[in-house]
Amino acid sequence: MALIVQKYGGSSVADAESIKRVAKRIVDTRRAGHDVVVAVSAMGDTTDELLDLANEVAPIPAPRELDMLLSSGERISMALLAMAIHSMGFEARSFTGSQAGMITDSQHGAARIVDVTPIRLREALDEGAIVIVAGFQGFNRDTRDITTLGRGGSDTTAVALAAALDADVCEIYSDVDGIFTADPRVIPSAQKLDHIISEEMLELAANGAKVLYIRAVEYARRHGVLIHARSTFSSSEGTYVLGEGMKNPRESEGAAMEEPIVAGVATDFSQAKITVAGVPDVPGKAAEIFKIVAKSGANVDMIVQNVSATGRTDISFTVPKADAAAALKALAGEQTEVGFQNLIHDDQIGKLSVVGAGMRTHSGVSATLFEALSAGGINIEMISTSEIRISVVLRDADLAEAARSVHTAYGLDGEVEATVHAGTGR
Ligand code: ASP
Ligand code: MG
């Protein structure tokens, strides 16, 4: 008998029918003799609808009240799910985040879990019940208020529960079959991975892959939780996300293979590029510029600076499209102080990243990337690397084609086209 934590995303519990389907899946797991703890998201687009509603009554909704409102989405789905399980003849009990002992800091809308005290969950499990927990929410001890963990936060709830209860596995169910070598909507020949190491998963998630939420993967990595990302809509196994030193549960079945050098290719259309042109080439200017940008709240990703021949240089960097306006405004306000000539905003860029832990020990990985791009006549605008990742910025119109040829160049193409359930991965 194992203890299994399962997380169901909003698309898996979008209506009464889906809730019943999920209930059946939970009951099947229980029937197989396992203890089950479920973290559930709000039904379908409930969270977005509640957000819209909040914005209709107030231009800037009070953060405390917004969390009260948004946390209600998960209360609806948890109660309905428990009812559905009951009517199938099984004992199920739902709990809010605070009842479940999900203790967070006080940061409304982006709270971090600081402690998990699942006393009531343990009791319910001991009494033979299936436990259903509202995802995405917690409680702060100092303010005694309800908090939410940020969009997509139910993944983190599930992983935190798995860590606190010492579960055997944390299954994250969504409408995609697992983790792919690339986004199957961009690259139809992408294939589902049997497993991926969490370090690679973090790089993919940070660079555009949306299947798993970064914070959840980080939490799992830190606490040694085994994640199994799989689909609600099929019974086939998904992808295991392995932390350091973790063994692939399927390896004993003979699935062991030589690890590929590249695990996947990520595409990201969400960034914009800002160029600060004609910056005086003297010490301290980059510090000034990025202090201004940081103050505007923009999150800088890639940076390049040209060599200067004329005593002035251009500094380009990327930020999320949503942050670009604030960064531009802040920079424009300090133009004379910094002494640059002008600002250029470009939101027609795309970022392509190649991720693989094997890069540490293999040479020639970047050469393969650049050759594939050059064969396609694709121009590279920026380059950045980490130990296990190479990213390039391109024209956004070139990104899909570039990603396909790079995917092929690394030998990642599958034999059969990936099935896409038109899902969002949530
Ligand atoms: N319902 C929340 C959201 O839509 C949390 C989640 O789905 O994980 O962001
Ligand atoms: Mg949702």
Short mmCIF file of C-alpha atoms and ligand atoms in Angstrom, two decimals, residues 7 9-10 41-42 44 47-48 74 135-136 150-155 426, ligand 1:
data_model
loop_
_atom_site.label_atom_id
_atom_site.label_comp_id
_atom_site.label_asym_id
_atom_site.label_seq_id
_atom_site.Cartn_x
_atom_site.Cartn_y
_atom_site.Cartn_z
CA LYS A 7 -3.43 16.91 -8.26
CA GLY A 9 -6.00 20.94 -12.71
CA GLY A 10 -8.92 23.17 -13.63
CA SER A 41 -7.83 23.39 -8.71
CA ALA A 42 -10.85 25.59 -9.33
CA GLY A 44 -12.23 25.40 -15.59
CA THR A 47 -10.16 31.80 -11.24
CA ASP A 48 -10.05 34.04 -14.33
CA GLU A 74 -11.11 25.73 -5.04
CA GLY A 135 -5.24 23.80 -3.97
CA PHE A 136 -3.63 27.21 -4.36
CA GLY A 150 -0.03 32.67 -7.21
CA ARG A 151 -1.44 31.41 -10.51
CA GLY A 152 -0.99 27.70 -11.03
CA GLY A 153 -0.38 27.30 -7.30
CA SER A 154 -2.25 24.01 -6.91
CA ASP A 155 0.79 22.15 -8.25
CA ARG A 426 -3.40 22.95 -16.58
N1 ASP B 1 -7.01 28.02 -9.77
C1 ASP B 1 -5.72 28.61 -9.70
C2 ASP B 1 -5.34 29.19 -11.05
O1 ASP B 1 -6.09 29.07 -12.00
C3 ASP B 1 -4.68 27.66 -9.21
C4 ASP B 1 -4.40 26.50 -10.13
O2 ASP B 1 -5.14 26.24 -11.08
O3 ASP B 1 -3.40 25.81 -9.89
O4 ASP B 1 -4.29 29.77 -11.17
#
